[in-house]
Coordinates of C-alpha atoms in Angstrom, one line a residue:
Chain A
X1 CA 101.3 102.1 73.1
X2 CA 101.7 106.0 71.5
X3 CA 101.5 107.4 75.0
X4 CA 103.8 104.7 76.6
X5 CA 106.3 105.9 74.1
X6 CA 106.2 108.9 74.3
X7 CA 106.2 108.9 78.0
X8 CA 109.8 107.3 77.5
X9 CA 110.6 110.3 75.8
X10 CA 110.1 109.4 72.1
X11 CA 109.8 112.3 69.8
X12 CA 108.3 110.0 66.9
X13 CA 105.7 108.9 69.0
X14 CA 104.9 112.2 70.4
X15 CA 104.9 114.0 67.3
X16 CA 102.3 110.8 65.8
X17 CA 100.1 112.1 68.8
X18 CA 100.3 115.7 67.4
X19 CA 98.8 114.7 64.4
X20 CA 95.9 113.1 65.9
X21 CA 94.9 114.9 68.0
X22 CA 96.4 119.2 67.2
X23 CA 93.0 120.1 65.1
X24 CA 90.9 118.8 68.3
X25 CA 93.1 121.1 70.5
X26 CA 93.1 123.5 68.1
X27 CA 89.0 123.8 68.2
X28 CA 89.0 123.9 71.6
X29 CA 90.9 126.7 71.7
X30 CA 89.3 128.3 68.7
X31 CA 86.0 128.1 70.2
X32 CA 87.9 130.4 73.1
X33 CA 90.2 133.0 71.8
X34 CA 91.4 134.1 68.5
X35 CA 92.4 132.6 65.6
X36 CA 96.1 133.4 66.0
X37 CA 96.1 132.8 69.6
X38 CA 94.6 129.6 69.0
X39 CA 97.4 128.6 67.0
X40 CA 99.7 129.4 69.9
X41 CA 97.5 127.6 72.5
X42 CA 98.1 124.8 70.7
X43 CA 101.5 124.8 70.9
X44 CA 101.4 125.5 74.5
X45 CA 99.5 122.9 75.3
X46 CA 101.5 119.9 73.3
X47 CA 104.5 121.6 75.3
X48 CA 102.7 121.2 78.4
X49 CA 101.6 117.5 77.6
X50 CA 105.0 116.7 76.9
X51 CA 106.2 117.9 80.6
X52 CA 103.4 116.3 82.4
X53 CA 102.8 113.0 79.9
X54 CA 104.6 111.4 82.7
X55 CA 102.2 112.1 85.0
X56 CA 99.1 110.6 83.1
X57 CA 98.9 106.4 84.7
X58 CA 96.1 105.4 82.1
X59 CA 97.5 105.8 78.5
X60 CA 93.9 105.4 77.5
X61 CA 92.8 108.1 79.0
X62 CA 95.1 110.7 77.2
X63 CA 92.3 111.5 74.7
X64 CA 90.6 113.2 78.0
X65 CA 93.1 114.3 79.8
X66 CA 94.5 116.4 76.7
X67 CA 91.0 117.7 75.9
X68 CA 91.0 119.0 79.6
X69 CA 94.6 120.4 78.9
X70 CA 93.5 122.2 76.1
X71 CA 90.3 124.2 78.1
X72 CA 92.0 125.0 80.9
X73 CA 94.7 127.0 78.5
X74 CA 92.2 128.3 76.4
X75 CA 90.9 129.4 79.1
X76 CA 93.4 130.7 80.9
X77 CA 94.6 132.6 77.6
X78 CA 90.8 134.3 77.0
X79 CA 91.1 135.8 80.8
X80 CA 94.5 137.4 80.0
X81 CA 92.9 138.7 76.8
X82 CA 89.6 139.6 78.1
X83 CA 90.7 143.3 79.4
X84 CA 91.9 144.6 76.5
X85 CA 90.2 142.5 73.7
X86 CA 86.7 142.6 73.1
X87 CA 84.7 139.6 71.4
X88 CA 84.5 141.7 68.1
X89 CA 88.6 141.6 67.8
X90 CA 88.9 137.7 67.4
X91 CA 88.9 138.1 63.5
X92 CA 92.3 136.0 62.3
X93 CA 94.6 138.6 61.0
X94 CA 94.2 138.5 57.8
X95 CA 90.7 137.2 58.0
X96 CA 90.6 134.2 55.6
X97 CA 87.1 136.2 53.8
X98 CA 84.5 138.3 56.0
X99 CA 82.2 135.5 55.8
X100 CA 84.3 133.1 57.2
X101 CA 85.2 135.5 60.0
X102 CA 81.2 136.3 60.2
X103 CA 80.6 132.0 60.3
X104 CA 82.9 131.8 62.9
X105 CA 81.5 134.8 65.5
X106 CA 78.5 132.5 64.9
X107 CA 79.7 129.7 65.6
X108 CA 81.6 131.0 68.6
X109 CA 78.2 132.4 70.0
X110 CA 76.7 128.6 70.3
X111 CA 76.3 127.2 74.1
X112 CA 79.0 125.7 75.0
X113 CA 78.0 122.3 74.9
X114 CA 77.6 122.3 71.0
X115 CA 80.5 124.8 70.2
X116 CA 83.6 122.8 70.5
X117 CA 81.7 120.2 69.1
X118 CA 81.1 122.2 65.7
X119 CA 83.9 124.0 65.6
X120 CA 85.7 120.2 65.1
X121 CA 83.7 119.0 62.6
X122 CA 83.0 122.3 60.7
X123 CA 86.8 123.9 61.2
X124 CA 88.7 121.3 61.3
X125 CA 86.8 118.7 58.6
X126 CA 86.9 115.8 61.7
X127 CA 84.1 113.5 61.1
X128 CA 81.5 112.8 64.3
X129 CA 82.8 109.2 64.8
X130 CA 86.5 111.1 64.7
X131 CA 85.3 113.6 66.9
X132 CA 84.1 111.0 69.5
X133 CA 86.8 109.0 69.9
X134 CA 89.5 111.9 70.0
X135 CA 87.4 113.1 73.0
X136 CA 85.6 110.4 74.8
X137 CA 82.5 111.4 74.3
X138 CA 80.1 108.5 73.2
X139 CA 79.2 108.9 68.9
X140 CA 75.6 109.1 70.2
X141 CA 76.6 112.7 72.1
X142 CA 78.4 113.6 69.1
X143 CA 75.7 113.0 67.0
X144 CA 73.1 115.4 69.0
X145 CA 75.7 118.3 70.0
X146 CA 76.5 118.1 65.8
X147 CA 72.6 118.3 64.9
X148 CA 71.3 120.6 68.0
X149 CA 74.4 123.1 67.4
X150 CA 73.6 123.5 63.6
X151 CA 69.9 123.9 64.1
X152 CA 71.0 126.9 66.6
X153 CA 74.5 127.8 64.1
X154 CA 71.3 128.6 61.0
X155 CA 69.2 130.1 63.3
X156 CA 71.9 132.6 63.6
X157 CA 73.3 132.6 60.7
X158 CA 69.9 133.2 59.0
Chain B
X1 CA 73.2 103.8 53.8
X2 CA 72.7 106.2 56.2
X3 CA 71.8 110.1 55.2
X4 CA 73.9 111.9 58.0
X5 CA 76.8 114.2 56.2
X6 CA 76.8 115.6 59.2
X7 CA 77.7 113.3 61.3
X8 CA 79.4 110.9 59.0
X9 CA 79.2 112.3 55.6
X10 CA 77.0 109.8 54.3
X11 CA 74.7 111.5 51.9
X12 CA 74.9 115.0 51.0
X13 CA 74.3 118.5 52.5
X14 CA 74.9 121.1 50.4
X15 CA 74.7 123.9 53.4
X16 CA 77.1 121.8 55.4
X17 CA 79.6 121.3 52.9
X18 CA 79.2 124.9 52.2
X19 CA 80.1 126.1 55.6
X20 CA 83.1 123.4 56.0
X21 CA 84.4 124.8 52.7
X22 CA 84.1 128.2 54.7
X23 CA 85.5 127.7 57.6
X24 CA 88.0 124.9 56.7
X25 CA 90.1 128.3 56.5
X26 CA 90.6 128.2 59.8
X27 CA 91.7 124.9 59.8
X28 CA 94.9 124.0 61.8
X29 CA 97.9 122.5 60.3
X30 CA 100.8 123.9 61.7
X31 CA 103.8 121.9 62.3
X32 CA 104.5 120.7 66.1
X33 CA 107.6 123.1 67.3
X34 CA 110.7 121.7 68.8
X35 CA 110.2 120.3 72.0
X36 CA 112.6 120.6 75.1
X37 CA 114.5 117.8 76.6
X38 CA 113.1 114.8 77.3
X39 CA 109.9 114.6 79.8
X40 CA 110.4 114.8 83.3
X41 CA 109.1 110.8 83.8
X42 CA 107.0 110.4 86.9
X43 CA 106.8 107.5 89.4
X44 CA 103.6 106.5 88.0
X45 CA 104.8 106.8 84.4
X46 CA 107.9 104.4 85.8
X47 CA 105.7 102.2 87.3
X48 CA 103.5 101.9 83.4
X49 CA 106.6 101.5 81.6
X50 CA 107.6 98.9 84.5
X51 CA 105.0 97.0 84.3
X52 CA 104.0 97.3 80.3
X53 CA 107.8 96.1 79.2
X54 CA 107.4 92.5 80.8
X55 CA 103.8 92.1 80.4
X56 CA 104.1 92.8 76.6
X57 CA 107.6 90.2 76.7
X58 CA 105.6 87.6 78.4
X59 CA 102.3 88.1 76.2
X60 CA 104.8 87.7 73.5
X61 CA 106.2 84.3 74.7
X62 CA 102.9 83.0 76.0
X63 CA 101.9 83.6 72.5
X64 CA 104.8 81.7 70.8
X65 CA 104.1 79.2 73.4
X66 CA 100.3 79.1 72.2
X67 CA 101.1 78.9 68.5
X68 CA 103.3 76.1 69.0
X69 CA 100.8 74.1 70.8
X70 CA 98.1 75.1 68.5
X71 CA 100.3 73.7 65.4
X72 CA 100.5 70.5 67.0
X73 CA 97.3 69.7 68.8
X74 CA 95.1 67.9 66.5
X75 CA 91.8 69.2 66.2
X76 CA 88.4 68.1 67.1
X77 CA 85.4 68.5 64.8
X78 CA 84.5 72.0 64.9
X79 CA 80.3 72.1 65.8
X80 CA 80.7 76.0 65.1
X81 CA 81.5 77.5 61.7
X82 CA 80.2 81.0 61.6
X83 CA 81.8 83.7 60.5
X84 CA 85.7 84.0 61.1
X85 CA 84.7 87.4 62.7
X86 CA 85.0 85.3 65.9
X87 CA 87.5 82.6 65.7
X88 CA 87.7 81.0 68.7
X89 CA 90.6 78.6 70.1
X90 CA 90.2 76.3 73.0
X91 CA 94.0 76.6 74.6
X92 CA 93.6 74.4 77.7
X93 CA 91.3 71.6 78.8
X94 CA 88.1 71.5 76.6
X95 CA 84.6 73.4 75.4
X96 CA 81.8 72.6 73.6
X97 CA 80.1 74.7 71.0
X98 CA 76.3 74.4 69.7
X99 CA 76.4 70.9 72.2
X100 CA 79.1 69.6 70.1
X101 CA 83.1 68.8 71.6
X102 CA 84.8 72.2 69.9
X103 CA 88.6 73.8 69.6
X104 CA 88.5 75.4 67.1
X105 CA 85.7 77.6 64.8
X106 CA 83.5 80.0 64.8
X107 CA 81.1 81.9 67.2
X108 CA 77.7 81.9 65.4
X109 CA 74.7 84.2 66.3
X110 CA 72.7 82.4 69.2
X111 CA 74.5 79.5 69.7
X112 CA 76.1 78.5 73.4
X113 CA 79.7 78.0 73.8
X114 CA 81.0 76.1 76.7
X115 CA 84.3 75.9 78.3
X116 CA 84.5 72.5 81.2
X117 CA 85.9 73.4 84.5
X118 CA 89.2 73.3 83.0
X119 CA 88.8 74.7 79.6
X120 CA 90.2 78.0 78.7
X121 CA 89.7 79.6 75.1
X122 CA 90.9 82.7 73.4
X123 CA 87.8 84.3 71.2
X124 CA 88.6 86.2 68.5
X125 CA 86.0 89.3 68.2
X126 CA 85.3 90.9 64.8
X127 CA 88.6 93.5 63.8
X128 CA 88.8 94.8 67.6
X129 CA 90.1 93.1 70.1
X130 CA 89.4 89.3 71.7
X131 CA 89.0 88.1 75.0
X132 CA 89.8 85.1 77.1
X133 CA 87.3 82.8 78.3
X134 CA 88.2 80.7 81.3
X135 CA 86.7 77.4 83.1
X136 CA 83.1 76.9 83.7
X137 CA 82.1 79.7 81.4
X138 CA 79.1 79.9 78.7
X139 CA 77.8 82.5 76.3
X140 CA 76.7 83.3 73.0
X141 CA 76.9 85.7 70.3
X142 CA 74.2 87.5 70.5
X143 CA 74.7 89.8 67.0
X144 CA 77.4 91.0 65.2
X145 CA 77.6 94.3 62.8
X146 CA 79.6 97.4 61.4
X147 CA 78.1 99.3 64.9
X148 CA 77.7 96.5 67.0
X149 CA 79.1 93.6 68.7
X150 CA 77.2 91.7 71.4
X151 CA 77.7 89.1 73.4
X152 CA 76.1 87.3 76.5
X153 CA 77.7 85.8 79.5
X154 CA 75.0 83.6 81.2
X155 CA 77.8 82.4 84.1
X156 CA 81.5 82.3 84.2
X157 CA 84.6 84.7 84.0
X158 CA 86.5 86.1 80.9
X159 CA 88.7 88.9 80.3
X160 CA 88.3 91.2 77.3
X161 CA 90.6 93.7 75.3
X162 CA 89.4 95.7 73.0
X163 CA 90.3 98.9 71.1
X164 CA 87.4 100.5 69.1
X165 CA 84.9 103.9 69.1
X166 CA 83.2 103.3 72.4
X167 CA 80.2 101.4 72.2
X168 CA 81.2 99.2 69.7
X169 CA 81.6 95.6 72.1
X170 CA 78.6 94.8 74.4
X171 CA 78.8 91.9 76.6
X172 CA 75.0 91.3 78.4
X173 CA 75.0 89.4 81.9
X174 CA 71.8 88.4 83.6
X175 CA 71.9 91.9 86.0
X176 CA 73.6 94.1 83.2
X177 CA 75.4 95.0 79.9
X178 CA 78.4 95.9 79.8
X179 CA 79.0 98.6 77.1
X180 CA 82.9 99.1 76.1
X181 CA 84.3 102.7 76.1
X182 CA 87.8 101.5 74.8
X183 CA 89.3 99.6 77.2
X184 CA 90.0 96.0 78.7
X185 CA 88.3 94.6 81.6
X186 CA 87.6 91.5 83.3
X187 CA 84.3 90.0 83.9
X188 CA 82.6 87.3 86.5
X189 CA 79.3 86.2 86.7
X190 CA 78.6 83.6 89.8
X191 CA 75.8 80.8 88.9
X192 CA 73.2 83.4 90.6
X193 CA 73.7 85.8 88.0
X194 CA 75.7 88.2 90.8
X195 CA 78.3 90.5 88.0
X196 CA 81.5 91.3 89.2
X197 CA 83.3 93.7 86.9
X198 CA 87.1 95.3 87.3
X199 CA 88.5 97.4 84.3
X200 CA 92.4 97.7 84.0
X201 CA 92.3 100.0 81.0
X202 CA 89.9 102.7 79.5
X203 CA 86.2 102.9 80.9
X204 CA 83.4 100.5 81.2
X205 CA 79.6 102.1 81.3
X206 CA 77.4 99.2 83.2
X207 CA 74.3 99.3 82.1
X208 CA 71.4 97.9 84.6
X209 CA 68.0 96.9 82.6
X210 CA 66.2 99.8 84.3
X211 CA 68.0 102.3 83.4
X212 CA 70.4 102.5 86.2
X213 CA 74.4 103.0 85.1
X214 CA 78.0 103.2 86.6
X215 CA 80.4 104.7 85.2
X216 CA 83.6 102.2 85.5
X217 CA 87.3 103.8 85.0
X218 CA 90.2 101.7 84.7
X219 CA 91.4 100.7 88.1
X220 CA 87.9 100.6 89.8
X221 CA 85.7 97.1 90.0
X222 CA 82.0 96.9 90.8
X223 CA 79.1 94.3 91.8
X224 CA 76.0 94.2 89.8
X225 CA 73.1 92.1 92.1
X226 CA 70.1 91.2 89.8
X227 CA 67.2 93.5 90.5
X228 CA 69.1 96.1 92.4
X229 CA 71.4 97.4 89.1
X230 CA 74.9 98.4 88.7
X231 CA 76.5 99.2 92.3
X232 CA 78.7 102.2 92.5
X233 CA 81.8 102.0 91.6
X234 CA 84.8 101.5 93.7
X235 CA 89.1 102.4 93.0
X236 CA 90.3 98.9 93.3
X237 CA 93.1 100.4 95.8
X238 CA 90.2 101.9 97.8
X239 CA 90.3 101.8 101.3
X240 CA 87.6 98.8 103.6
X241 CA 86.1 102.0 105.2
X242 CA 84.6 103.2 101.5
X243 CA 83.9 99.5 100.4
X244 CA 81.4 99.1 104.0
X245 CA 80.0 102.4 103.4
X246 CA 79.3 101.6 99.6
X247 CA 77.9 98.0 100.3
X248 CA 75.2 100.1 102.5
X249 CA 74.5 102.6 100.6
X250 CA 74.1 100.1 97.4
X251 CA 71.8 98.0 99.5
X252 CA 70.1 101.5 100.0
X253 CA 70.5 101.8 104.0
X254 CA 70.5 105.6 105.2
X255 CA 74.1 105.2 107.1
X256 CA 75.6 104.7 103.7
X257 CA 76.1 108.1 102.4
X258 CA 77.1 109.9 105.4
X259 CA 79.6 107.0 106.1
X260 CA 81.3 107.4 102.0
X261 CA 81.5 111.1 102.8
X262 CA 83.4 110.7 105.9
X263 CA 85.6 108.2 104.3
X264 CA 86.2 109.2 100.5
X265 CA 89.6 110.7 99.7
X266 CA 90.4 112.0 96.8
X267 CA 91.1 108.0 95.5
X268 CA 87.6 108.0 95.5
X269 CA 86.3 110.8 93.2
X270 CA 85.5 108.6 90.6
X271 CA 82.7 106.7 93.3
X272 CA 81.8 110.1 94.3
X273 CA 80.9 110.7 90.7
X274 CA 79.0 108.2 90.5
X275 CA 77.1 108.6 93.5
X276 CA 76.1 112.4 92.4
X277 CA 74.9 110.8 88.9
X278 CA 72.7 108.1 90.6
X279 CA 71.5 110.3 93.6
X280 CA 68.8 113.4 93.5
X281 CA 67.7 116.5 96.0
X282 CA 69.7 116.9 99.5
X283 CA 71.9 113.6 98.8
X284 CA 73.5 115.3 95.8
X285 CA 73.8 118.0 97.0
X286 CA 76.0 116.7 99.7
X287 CA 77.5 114.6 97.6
X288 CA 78.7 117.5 95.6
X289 CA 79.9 119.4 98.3
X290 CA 82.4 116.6 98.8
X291 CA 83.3 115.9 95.5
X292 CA 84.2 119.2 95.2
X293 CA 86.9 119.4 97.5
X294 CA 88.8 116.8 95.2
X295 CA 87.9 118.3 91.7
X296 CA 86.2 121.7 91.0
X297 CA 84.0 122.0 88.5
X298 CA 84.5 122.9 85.3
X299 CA 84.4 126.9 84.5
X300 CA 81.9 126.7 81.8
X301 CA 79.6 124.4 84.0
X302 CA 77.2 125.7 87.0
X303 CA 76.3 123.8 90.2
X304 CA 72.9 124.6 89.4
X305 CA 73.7 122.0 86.3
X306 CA 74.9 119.4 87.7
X307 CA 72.5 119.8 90.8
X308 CA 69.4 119.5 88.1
X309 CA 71.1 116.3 86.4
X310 CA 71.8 117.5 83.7
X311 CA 73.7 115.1 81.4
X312 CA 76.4 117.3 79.3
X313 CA 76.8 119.0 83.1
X314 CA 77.4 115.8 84.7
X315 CA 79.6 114.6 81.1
X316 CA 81.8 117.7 81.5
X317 CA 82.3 117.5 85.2
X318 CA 83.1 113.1 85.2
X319 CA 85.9 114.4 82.4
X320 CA 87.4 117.0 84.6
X321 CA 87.0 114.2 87.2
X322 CA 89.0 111.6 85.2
X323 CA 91.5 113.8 84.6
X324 CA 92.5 115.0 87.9
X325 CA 91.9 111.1 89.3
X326 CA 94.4 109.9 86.5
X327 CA 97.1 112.7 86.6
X328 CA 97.3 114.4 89.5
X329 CA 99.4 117.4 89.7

């Protein structure tokens, strides 16, 4: 019913959707750009969504469709950085502590398949049965990109 | 209790918590800015809002209506008085329940409930939805539990409507299960124990007992024949050319795939999906040459992927999928 009512233009409703779903956005584009950049991506994206909502004919499939929202301008933002920012510049300005910046480069360095993944649950403090149904994925996906992504996040972190 | 801090924070992890305490600097909590005028609403979105604003009236009356009648029909001995988890209500002609006349009570584990020819019954199920169980209908509760909820439908037709984590609601027929990603969905199984399945909201994954699945968005239906599996799924607005050229290929004849790949249009990405899932070597490869045309794949995800099988390959590619099927822009 969020998604009908925001489609009608409610701001309330659209704004409730923020807050359930801005930290997964938010990781998605972590796990692509920089911190600070991420925090604009996000707000990119929830302007797009709110231009196209209308477009979206199965309000149950927003979780999806905002999640595919989010990659596409993370990664459209990472190409536009890529020439003149190297991996090594991503550090949030001012990095929170060198560890956490360290933690993150890690955690940035996983496959793809578990990075996102982590980055929810580690970042942003979503729990796996959050995680899977703010994305779609099934809780038994969660559960192996969270275990097989921390196996490889020590590995490098050792 | 489980031990999975993980996953779900049961239990303890000192490393993990260490690392969330870490990076929870990162975390994001910035305020949504102000938003332009209102959003540009499409026909679709028209057509939602349409048809949402008097189906939600006219749920609203039916269930005033239903209430009423409830209040004053007297009620029959209740045969079943399991838990109130499922509570079900027989609103039109009559059922029976563990063998006894029922309309009113309580699904409990293993035993049958009946509706006659006529009998129509709302069912209650746990905290996440219910369904609606129409005439000439029988099944049971076949376990209930914090991460499950399972039903079977030996023969007859309901319609269910359920919000919860996917995977939660399970409803076995005799060719399949039917595992709930979120959604609502109607269900028919003919005295043979032939499935028909049509989702209206969310996604259905139809589980055959050898392993076989189809992947069922809202607005596509599908045909389960015992022993063969799940068929592949087809948009319910398809056109007959797909639906002949689907039949074959189900019923495995060679003229099947060539046929869907001359037919699909981009309506039918979702079956294409499907079919590059369920299909190996040459076949997929043509079949993602088609699918392609409709819905790239994903940057961070390789042909070479998706051509091996590989599950988060084909995950990441079916989301890309839904999205483009669902909002096309």
């Amino acid at each position: 019913m969020l998604v009908i009512a925001a489609q009608t233009g409610s701001r309330p409703a659209f704004a409730t959707l923020y807050e359930r779903f801005h930290r997964v956005v938010h990781a998605i584009a972590l796990a692509r750009v920089s911190a600070s950049d991420a925090n604009d991506v996000v707000q990119d994206v929830f302007a797009e969504a709110w231009a196209k909502l209308g477009g979206v004919r199965e309000p149950a499939a927003f979780p999806g469709w905002i999640v595919m929202l989010a990659r596409s301008r993370a990664i459209d933002h990472a190409r536009k950085q890529r020439p003149t920012e190297a991996p090594g510049d991503l550090a949030v300005e001012p990095p929170p502590r060198a560890e956490a910046a360290a933690a993150l480069d890690a955690l940035r360095a996983l496959p793809d398949t578990y990075r996102e993944t982590l980055i929810m649950r580690l970042v942003e403090g979503l729990s796996g049965p959050e995680i899977a149904e703010r994305t779609g994925m099934t809780p038994d996906s969660v559960r192996v990109h969270l275990h097989r992504g921390m196996k490889l996040l020590r590995e490098a972190l050792q | 209790m489980s031990n999975d801090y993980l996953y779900d924070r049961s239990g303890s992890d000192p490393e993990v918590a260490q690392l969330e305490e870490l990076l929870g600097a990162y975390r994001h909590d910035a305020p949504l800015r102000e938003l332009p005028g209102t959003p540009v609403r499409s026909l679709r979105a028209r057509r939602i809002a349409l048809i949402a604003v008097p189906v939600l009236a006219a749920a609203a009356v039916v269930l005033v209506v239903l209430l009423r009648r409830t209040e004053e029909v007297p009620r029959a001995a209740t045969a079943c008085t399991g838990d109130t988890g499922f509570a079900f209500n027989v609103t039109g002609g009559s059922a029976s329940c563990a063998g006894g006349a029922a309309s009113t009570g309580s699904l409990t584990v293993g035993d049958w409930f009946e509706t006659a020819r006529d009998g129509v019954a709302n069912v209650k199920v746990a905290n996440i939805g219910e369904m609606t169980v129409y005439g000439d209908s029988k099944l049971r509760l076949v376990g209930t539990g914090p991460n499950e909820h399972r039903l079977e439908l030996a023969h007859g037709k309901l319609s269910a409507h359920v919000v919860a984590p996917p995977r939660i609601f399970i409803i076995d027929t005799p060719a399949a299960a039917a595992v709930d990603l979120g959604c609502a969905y109607d269900m028919e199984v003919d005295g043979a124990g032939r499935t028909h399945l049509r989702v209206s909201t969310g996604a259905v994954s139809l589980e055959g007992k050898a392993g076989h699945t189809a992947y069922v968005l809202a607005g596509h239906e599908v045909d389960v024949v015992p022993g063969r599996g799940p068929g592949t799924p087809v948009a319910i607005d398809t056109t007959p050319a797909v639906r002949t050229a689907v039949a074959k290929l189900d019923a495995g004849e060679a003229a099947g795939l060539p046929a869907l790949l001359e037919a699909a249009q981009p309506n039918d990405m979702v079956t294409l999906w499907n079919v590059v899932a369920r299909t190996a070597g040459a076949q997929r490869v043509q079949a993602i040459a088609k699918l392609e045309t409709f819905a790239q794949l994903p940057l961070d995800v390789s042909r070479e992927r998706v051509l091996a099988g590989e599950p988060a390959a084909l995950d990441a590619w079916r989301e890309s999928v839904i999205a483009r099927w669902l909002a096309p822009w």
